[in-house]
PDB file of C-alpha atoms in Angstrom:
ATOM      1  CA  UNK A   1     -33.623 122.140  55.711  1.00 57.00           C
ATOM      2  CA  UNK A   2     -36.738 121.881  54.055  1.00 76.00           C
ATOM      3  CA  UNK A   3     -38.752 125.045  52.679  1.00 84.00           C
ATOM      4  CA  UNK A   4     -42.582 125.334  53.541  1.00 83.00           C
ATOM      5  CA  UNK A   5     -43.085 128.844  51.826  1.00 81.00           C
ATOM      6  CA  UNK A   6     -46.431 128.095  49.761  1.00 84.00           C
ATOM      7  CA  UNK A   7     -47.517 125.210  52.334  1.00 86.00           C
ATOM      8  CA  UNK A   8     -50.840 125.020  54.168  1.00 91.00           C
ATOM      9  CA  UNK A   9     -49.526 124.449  58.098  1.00 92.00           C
ATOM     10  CA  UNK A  10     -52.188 123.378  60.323  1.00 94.00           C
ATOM     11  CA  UNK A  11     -51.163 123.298  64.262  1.00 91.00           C
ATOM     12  CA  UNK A  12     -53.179 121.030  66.444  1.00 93.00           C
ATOM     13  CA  UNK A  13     -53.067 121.956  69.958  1.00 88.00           C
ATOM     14  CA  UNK A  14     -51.826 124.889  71.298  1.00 84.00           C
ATOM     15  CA  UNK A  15     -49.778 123.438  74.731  1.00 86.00           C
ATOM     16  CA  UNK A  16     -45.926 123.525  74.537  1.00 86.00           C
ATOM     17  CA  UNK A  17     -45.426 121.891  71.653  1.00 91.00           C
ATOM     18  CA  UNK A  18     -48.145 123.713  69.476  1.00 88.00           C
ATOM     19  CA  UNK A  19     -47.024 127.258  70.720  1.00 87.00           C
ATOM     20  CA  UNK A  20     -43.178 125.858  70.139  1.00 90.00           C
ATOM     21  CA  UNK A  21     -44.230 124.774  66.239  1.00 91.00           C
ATOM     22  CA  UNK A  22     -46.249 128.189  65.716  1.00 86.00           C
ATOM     23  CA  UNK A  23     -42.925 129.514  66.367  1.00 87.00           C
ATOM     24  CA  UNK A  24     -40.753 127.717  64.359  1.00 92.00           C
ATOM     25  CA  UNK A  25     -43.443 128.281  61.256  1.00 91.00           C
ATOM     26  CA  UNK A  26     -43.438 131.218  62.333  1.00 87.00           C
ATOM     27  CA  UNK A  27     -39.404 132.275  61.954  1.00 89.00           C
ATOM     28  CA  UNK A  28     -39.920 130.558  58.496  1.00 90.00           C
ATOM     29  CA  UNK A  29     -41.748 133.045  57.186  1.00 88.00           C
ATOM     30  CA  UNK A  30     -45.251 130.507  57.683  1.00 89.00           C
ATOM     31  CA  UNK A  31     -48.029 131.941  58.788  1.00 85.00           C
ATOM     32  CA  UNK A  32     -49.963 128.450  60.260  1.00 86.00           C
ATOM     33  CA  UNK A  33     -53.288 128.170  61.221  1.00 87.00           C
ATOM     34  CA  UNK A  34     -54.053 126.547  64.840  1.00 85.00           C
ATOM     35  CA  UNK A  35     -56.769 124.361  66.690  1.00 88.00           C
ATOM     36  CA  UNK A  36     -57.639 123.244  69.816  1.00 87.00           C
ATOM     37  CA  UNK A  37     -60.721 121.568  71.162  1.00 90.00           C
ATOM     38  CA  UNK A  38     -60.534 123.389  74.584  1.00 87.00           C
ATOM     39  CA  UNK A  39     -61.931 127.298  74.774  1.00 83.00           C
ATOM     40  CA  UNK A  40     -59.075 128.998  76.521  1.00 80.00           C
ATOM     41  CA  UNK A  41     -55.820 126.644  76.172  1.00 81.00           C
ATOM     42  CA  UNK A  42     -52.947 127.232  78.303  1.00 78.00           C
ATOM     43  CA  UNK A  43     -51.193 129.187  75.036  1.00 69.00           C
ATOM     44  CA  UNK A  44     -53.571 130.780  73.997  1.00 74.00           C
ATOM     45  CA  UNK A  45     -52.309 134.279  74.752  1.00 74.00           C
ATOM     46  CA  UNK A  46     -49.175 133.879  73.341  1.00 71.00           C
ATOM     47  CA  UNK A  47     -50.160 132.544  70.266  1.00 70.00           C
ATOM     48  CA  UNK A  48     -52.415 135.625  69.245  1.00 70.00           C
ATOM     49  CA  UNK A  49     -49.205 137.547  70.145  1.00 70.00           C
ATOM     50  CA  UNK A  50     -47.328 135.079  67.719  1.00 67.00           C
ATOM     51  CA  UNK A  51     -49.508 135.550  64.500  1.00 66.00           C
ATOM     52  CA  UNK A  52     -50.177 139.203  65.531  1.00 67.00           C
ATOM     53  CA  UNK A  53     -53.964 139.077  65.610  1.00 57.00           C
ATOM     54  CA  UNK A  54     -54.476 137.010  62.783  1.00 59.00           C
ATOM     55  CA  UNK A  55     -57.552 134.620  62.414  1.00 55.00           C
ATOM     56  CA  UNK A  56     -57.455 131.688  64.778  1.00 53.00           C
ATOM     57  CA  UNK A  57     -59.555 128.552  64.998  1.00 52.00           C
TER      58      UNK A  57
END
């Protein structure tokens, strides 16, 4: 398995597969950071509930 503690994650889009790899940064102790070219994507809700309010892009 490989480690990402100390690695820059960036997530681009936040449909099923972005919300499904801010979780599985997220159970690695990775906090990513996420895009998305639309204004309100479909996950968008559950990803601020994911990182717990932190900043979003």
């Amino acid at each position: 398995m490989a480690d990402y503690q100390g690695k820059k994650v960036v997530i681009i889009g936040l449909g099923l597969t972005g919300l499904s790899c801010v979780d599985f940064f997220m159970a690695r102790g990775v906090t990513p950071r996420v895009m998305d070219t639309r204004i309100s994507p479909p996950g968008w809700t559950s990803c601020l509930k994911a990182l717990n309010g932190i900043w979003v892009t």
